[in-house]
PDB file of C-alpha atoms in Angstrom:
ATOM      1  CA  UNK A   1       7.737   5.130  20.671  1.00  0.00           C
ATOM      2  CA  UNK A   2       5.099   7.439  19.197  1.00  0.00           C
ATOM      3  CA  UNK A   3       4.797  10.686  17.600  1.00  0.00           C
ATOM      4  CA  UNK A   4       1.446  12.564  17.989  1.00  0.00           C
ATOM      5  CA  UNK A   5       0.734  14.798  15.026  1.00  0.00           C
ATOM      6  CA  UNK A   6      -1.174  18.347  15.528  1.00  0.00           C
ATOM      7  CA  UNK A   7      -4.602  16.561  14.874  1.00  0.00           C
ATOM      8  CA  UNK A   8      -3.614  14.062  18.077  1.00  0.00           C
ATOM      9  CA  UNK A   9      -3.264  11.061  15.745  1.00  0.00           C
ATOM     10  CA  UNK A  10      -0.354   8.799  17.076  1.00  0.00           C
ATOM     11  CA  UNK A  11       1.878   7.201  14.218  1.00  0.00           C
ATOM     12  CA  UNK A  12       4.426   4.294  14.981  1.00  0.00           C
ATOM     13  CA  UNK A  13       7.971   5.505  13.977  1.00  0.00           C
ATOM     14  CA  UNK A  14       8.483   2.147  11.650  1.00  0.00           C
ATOM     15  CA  UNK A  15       5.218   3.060   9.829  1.00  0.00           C
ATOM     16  CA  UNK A  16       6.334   7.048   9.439  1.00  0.00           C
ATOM     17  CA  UNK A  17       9.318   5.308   7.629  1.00  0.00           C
ATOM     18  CA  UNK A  18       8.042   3.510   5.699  1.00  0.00           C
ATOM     19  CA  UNK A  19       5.431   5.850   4.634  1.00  0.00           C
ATOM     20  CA  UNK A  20       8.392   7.738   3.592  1.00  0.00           C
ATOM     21  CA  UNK A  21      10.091   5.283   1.407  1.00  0.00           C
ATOM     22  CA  UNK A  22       7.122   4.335  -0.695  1.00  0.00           C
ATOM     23  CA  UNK A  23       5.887   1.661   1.833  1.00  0.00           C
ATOM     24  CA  UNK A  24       8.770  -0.833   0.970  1.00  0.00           C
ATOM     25  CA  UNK A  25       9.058  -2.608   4.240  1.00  0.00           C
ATOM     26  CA  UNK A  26       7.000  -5.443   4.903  1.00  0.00           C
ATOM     27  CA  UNK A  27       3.421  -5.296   7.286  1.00  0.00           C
ATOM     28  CA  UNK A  28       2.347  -1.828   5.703  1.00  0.00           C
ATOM     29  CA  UNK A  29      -1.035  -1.999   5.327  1.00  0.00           C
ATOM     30  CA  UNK A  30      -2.524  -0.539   1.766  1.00  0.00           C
ATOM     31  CA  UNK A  31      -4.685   2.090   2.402  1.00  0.00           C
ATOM     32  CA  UNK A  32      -8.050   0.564   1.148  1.00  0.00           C
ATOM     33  CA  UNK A  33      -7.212  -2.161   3.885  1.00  0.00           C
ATOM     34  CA  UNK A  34      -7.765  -0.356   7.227  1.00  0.00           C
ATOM     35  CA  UNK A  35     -10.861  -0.161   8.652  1.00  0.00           C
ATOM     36  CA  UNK A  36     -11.404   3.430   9.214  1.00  0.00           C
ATOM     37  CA  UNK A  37     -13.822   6.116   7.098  1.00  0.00           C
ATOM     38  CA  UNK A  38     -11.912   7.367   4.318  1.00  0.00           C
ATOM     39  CA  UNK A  39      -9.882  10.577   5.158  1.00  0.00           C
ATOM     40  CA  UNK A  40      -7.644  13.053   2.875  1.00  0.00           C
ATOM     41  CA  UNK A  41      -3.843  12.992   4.206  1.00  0.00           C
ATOM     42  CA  UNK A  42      -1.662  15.967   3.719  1.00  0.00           C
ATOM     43  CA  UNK A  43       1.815  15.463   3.171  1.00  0.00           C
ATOM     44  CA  UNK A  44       4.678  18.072   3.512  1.00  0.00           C
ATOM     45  CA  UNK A  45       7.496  18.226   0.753  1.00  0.00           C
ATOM     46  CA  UNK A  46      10.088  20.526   1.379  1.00  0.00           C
ATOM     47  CA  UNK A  47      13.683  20.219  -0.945  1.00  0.00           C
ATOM     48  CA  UNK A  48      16.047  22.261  -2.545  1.00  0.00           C
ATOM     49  CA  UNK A  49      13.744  21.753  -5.876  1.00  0.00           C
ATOM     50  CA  UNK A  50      11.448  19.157  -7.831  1.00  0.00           C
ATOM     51  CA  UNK A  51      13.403  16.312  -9.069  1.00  0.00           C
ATOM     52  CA  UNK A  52      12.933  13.187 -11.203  1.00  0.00           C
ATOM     53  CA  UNK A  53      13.916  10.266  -8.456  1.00  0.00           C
ATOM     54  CA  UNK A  54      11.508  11.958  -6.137  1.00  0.00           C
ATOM     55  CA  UNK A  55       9.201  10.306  -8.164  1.00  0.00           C
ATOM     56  CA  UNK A  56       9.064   6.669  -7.050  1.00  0.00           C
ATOM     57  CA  UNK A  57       8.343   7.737  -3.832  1.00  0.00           C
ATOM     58  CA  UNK A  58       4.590   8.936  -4.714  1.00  0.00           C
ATOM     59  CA  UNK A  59       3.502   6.120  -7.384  1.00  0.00           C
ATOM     60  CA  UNK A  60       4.275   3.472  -4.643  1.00  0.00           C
ATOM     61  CA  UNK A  61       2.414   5.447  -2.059  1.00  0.00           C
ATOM     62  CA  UNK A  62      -0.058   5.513  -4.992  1.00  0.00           C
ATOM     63  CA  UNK A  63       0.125   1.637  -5.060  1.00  0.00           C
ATOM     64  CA  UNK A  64      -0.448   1.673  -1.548  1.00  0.00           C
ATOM     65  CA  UNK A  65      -4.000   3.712  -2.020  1.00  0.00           C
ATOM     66  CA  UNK A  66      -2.508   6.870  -1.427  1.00  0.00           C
ATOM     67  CA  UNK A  67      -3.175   8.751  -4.346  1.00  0.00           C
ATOM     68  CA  UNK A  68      -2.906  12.337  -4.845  1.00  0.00           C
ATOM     69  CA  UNK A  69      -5.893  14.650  -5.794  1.00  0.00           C
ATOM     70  CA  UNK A  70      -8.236  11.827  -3.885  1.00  0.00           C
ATOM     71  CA  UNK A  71      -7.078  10.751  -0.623  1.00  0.00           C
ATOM     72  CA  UNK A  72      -3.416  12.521  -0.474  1.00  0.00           C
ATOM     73  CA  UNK A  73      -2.595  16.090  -0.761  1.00  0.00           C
ATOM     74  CA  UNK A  74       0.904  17.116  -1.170  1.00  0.00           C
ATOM     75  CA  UNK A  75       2.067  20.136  -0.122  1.00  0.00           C
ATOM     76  CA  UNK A  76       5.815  20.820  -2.055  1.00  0.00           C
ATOM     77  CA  UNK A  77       7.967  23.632  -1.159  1.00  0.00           C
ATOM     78  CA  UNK A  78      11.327  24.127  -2.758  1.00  0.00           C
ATOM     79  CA  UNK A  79      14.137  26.797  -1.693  1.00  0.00           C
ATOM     80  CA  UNK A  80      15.160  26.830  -5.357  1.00  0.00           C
ATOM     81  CA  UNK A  81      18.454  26.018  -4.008  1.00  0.00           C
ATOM     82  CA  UNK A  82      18.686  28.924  -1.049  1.00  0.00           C
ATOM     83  CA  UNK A  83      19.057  27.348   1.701  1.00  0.00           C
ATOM     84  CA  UNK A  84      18.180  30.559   3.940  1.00  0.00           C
ATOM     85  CA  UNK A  85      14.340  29.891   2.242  1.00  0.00           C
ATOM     86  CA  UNK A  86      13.951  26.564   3.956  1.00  0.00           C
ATOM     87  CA  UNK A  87      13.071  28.267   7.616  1.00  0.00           C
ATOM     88  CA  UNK A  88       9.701  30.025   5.923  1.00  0.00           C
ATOM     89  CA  UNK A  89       9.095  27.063   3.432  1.00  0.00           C
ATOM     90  CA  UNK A  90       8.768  24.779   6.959  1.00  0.00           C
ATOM     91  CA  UNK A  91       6.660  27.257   8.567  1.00  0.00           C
ATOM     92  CA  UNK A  92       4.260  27.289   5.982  1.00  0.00           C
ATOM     93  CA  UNK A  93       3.790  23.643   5.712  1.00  0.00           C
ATOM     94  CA  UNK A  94       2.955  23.800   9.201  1.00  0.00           C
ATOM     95  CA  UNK A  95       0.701  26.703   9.119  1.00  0.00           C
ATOM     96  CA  UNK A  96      -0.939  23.878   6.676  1.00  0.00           C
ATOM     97  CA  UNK A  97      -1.526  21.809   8.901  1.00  0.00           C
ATOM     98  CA  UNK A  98       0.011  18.950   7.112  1.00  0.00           C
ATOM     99  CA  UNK A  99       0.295  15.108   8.868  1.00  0.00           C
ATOM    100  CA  UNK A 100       3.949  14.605   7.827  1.00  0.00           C
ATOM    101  CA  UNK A 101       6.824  16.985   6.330  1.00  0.00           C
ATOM    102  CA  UNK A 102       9.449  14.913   4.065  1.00  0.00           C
ATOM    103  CA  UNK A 103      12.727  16.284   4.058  1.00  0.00           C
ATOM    104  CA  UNK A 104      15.601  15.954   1.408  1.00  0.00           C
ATOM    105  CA  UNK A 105      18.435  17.731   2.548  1.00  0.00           C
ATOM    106  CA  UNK A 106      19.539  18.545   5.945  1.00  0.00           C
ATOM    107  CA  UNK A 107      18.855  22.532   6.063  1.00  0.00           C
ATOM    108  CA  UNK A 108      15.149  21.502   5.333  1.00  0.00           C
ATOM    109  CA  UNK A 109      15.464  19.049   7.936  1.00  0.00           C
ATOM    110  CA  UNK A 110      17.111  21.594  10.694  1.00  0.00           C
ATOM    111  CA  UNK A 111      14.239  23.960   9.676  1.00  0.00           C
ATOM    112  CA  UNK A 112      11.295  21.658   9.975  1.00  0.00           C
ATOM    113  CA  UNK A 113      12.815  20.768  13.124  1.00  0.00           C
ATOM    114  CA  UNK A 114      12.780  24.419  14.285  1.00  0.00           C
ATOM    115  CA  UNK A 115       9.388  24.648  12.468  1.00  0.00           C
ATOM    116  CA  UNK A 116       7.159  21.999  15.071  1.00  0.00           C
ATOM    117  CA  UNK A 117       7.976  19.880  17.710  1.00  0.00           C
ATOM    118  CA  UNK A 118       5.238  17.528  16.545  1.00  0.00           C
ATOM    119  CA  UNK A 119       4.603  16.918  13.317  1.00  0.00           C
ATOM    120  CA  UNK A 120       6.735  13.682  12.191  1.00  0.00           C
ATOM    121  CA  UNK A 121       9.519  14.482  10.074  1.00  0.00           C
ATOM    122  CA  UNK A 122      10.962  12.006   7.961  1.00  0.00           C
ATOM    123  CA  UNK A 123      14.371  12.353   6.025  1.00  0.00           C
ATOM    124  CA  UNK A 124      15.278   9.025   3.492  1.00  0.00           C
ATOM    125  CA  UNK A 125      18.855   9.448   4.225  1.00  0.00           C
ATOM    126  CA  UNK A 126      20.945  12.423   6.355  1.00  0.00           C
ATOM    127  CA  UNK A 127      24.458  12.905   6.347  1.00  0.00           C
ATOM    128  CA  UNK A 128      25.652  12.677   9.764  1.00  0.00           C
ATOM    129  CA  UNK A 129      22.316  13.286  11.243  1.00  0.00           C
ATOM    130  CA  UNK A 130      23.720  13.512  14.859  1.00  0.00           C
ATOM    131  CA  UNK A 131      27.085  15.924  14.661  1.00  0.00           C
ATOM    132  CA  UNK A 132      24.494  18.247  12.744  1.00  0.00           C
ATOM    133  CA  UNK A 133      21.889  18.047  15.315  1.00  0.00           C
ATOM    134  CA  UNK A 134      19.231  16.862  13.502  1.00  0.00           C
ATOM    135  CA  UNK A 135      18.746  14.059  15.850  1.00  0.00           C
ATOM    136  CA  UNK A 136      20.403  13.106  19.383  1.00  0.00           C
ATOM    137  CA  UNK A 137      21.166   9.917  18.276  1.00  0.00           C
ATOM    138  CA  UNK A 138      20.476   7.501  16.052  1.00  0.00           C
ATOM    139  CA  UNK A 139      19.336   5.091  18.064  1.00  0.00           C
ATOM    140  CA  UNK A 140      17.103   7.481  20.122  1.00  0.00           C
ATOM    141  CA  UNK A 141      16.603  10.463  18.123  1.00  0.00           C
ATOM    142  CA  UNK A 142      14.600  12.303  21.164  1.00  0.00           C
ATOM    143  CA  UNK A 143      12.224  14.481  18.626  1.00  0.00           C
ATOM    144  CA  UNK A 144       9.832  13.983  16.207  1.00  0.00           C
ATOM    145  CA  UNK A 145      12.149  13.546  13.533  1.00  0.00           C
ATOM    146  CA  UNK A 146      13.496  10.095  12.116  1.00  0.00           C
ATOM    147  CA  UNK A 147      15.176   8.426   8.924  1.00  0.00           C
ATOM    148  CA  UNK A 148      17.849   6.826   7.630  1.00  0.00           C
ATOM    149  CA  UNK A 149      21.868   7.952   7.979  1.00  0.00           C
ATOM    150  CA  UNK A 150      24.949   7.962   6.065  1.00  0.00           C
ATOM    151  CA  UNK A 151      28.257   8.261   7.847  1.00  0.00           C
ATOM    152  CA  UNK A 152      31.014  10.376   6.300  1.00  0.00           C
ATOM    153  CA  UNK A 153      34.063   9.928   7.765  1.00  0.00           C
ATOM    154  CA  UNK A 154      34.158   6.104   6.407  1.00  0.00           C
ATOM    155  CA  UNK A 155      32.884   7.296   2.972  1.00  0.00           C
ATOM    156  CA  UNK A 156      35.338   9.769   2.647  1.00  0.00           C
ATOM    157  CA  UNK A 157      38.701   7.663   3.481  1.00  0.00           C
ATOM    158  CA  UNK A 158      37.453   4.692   0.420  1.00  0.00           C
ATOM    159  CA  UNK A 159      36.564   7.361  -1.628  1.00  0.00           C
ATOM    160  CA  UNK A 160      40.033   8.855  -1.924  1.00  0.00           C
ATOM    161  CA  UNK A 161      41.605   5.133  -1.401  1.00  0.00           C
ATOM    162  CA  UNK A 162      39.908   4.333  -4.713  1.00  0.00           C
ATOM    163  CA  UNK A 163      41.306   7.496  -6.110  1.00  0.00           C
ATOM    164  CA  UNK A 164      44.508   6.923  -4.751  1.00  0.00           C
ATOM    165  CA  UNK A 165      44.437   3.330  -6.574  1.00  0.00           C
ATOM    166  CA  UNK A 166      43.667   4.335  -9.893  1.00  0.00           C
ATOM    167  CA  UNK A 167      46.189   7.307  -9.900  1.00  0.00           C
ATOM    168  CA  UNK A 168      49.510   6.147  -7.795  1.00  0.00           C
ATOM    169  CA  UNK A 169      51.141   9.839  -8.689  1.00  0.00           C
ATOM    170  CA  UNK A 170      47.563  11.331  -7.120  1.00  0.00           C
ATOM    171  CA  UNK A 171      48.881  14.388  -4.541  1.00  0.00           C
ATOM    172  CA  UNK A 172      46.777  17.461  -5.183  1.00  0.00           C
ATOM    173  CA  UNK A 173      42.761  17.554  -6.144  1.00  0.00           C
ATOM    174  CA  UNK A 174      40.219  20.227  -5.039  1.00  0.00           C
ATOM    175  CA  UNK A 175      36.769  19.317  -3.133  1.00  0.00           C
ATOM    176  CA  UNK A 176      33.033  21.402  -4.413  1.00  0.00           C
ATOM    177  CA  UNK A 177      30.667  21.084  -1.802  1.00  0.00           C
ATOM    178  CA  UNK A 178      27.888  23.323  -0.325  1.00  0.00           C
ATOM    179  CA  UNK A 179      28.646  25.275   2.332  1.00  0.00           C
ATOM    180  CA  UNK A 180      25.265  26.173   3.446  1.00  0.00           C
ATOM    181  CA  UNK A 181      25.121  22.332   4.129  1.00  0.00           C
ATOM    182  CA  UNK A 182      26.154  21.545   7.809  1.00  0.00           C
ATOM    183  CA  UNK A 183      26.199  17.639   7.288  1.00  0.00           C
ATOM    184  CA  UNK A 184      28.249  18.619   3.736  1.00  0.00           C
ATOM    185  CA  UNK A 185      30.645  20.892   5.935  1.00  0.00           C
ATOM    186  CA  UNK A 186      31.259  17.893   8.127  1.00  0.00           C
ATOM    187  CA  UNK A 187      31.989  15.588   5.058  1.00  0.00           C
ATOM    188  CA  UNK A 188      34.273  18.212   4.072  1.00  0.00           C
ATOM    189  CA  UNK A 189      36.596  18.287   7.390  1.00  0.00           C
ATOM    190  CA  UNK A 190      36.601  14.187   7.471  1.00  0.00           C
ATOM    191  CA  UNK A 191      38.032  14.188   3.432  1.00  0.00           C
ATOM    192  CA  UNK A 192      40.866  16.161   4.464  1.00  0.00           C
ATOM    193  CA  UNK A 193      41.497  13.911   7.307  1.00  0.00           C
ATOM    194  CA  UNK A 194      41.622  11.393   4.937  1.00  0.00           C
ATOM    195  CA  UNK A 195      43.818  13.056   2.575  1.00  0.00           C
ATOM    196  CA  UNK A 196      46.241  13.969   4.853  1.00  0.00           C
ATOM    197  CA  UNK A 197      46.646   9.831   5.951  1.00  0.00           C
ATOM    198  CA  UNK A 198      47.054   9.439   2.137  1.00  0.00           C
ATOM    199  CA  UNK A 199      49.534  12.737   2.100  1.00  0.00           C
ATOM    200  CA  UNK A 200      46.953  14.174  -0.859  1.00  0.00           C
ATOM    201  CA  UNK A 201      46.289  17.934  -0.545  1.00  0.00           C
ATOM    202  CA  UNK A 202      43.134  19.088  -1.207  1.00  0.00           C
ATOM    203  CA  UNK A 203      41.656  22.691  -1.144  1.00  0.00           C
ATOM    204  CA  UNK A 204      37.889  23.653  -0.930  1.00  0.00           C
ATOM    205  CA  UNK A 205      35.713  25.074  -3.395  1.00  0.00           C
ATOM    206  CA  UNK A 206      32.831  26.685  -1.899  1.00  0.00           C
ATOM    207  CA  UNK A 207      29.260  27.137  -3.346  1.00  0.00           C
ATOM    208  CA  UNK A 208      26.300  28.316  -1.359  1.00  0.00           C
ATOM    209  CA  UNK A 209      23.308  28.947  -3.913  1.00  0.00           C
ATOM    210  CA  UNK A 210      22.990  28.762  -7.492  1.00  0.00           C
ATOM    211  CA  UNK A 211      24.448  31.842  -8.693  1.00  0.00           C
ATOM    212  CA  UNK A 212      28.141  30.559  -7.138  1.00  0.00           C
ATOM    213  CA  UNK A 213      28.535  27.448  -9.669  1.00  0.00           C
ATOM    214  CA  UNK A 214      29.785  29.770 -12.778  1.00  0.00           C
ATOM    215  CA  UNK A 215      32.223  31.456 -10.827  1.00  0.00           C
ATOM    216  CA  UNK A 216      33.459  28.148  -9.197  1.00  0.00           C
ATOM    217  CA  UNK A 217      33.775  26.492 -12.312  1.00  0.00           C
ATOM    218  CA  UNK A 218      36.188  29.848 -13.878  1.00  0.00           C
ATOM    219  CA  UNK A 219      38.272  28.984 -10.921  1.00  0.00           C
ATOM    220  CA  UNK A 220      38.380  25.074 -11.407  1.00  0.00           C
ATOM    221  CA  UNK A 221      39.689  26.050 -14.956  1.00  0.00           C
ATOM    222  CA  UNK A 222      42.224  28.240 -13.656  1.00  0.00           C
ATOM    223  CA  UNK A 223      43.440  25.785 -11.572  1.00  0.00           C
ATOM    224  CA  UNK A 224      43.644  22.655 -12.884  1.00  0.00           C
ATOM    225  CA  UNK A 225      43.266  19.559 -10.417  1.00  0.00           C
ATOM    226  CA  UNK A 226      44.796  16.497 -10.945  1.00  0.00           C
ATOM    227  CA  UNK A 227      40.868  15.495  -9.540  1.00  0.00           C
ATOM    228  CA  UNK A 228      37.945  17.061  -8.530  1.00  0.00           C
ATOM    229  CA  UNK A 229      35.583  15.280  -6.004  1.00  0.00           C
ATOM    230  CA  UNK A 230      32.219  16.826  -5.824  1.00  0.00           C
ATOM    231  CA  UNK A 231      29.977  16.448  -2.299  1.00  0.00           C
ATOM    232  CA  UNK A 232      26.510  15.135  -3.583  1.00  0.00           C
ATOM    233  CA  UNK A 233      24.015  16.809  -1.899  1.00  0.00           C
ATOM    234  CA  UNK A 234      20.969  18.497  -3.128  1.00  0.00           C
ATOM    235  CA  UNK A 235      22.197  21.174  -4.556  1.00  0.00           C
ATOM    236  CA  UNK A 236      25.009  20.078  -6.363  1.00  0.00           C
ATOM    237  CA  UNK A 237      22.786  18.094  -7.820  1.00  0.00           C
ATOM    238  CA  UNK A 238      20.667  20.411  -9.199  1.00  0.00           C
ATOM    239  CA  UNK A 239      23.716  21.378 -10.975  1.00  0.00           C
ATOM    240  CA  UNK A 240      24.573  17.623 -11.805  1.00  0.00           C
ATOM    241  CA  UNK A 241      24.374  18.749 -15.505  1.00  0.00           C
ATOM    242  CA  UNK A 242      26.679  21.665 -15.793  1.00  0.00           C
ATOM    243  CA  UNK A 243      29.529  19.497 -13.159  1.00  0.00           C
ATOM    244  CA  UNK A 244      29.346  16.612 -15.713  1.00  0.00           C
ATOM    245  CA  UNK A 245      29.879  18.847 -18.983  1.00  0.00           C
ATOM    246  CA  UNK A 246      32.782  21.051 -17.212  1.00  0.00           C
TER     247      UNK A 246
END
């Protein structure tokens, strides 16, 4: 299967991934290998905000001969954790005219979707990529977006086995997750199947931008779980810091 990007360039999806995770897999070709006249590549970054393990992603591509401010341009946007930002953030990378858009979190991913129907987008790993409609299915994803995927509902029912294992009198805990995150929201409703099998209550704590941790936190204190399981996604872990020292 191919994608054809706005400049009519067809890309293999296996090489689009790869591109996307540094060139790890074997048979990509470094750059200064092809046979073609050298060309400037623009590349799409859209996230919730600029991160450290982002990193290894552009010095392999810069192994590869992909190096920006000669033959790569990268074009980051970041919703600053606002996840209502990421619909204008994917229009603009497409009014750039980039080759690819690289997506970290599954708003970014919905909104690059709604963005172009033909520049490949890449995500390294979605959370239930298909119930969010990011992709028909995994094994035919049907648009010009691809990647890897995590399944929750397995996830979820260890997780709180583990739990359940290391505190026998474990019945009550409370769950922080973002609820601007549809793939998060999902994770959400599969943990409290999962508790319920394991007769654990569990009650929500909401967060939608930035601005909602402090007051989530005053009402963590107030409460006082016997455990409290945060969703990772990107922005909780923007907030990784403050969660750890509460």
């Amino acid at each position: 299967m191919h994608f054809i990007g706005r400049r009519r360039r067809a890309m293999r999806r296996r090489d689009l991934l790869i591109i996307a995770t540094g060139g790890l897999a074997l048979g990509f070709r470094p750059y200064s290998s092809l046979s073609q006249p050298f060309r400037v590549w623009k590349m799409g970054f859209l996230a919730h905000g600029n991160e450290i393990f982002y990193q290894p992603l552009f010095d392999r591509l810069k192994e590869l001969g992909y190096e920006e401010g000669r033959n790569l341009i990268v074009e980051r946007r970041y919703a600053e954790g606002h996840a209502d930002r990421f619909q204008q953030l994917a229009k603009e990378l497409v009014q750039q005219n980039v080759d690819i858009i690289i997506v970290v979190t599954t708003p970014a991913a919905l909104a690059a979707k709604n963005a172009t129907t033909t520049i490949p987008i890449v995500f390294p790993n979605a959370i239930n990529p298909v119930e969010t409609g990011v992709v028909a299915s995994l094994g035919h994803p049907g648009c010009n977006v691809t990647g890897g995927a995590i399944p929750t509902a397995e996830l979820s029912a260890k997780r709180l086995e583990l739990l359940k294992q290391m505190m026998p009198d474990l019945s009550q805990g409370i769950v922080l997750w973002n609820e601007a995150n549809p793939s998060v929201s999902l994770g959400w409703r599969d943990t409290q199947n999962a508790g319920r099998a394991l007769r654990i209550v569990l009650d929500p704590q909401r967060v939608r931008e930035p601005a909602d941790f402090g007051p989530a936190f005053a009402m963590l204190a107030q409460k006082r779980p016997q455990v409290i399981i945060v969703f990772q996604d990107a922005l909780t872990l923007q907030h990784r810091d403050e969660i750890i020292d509460f």
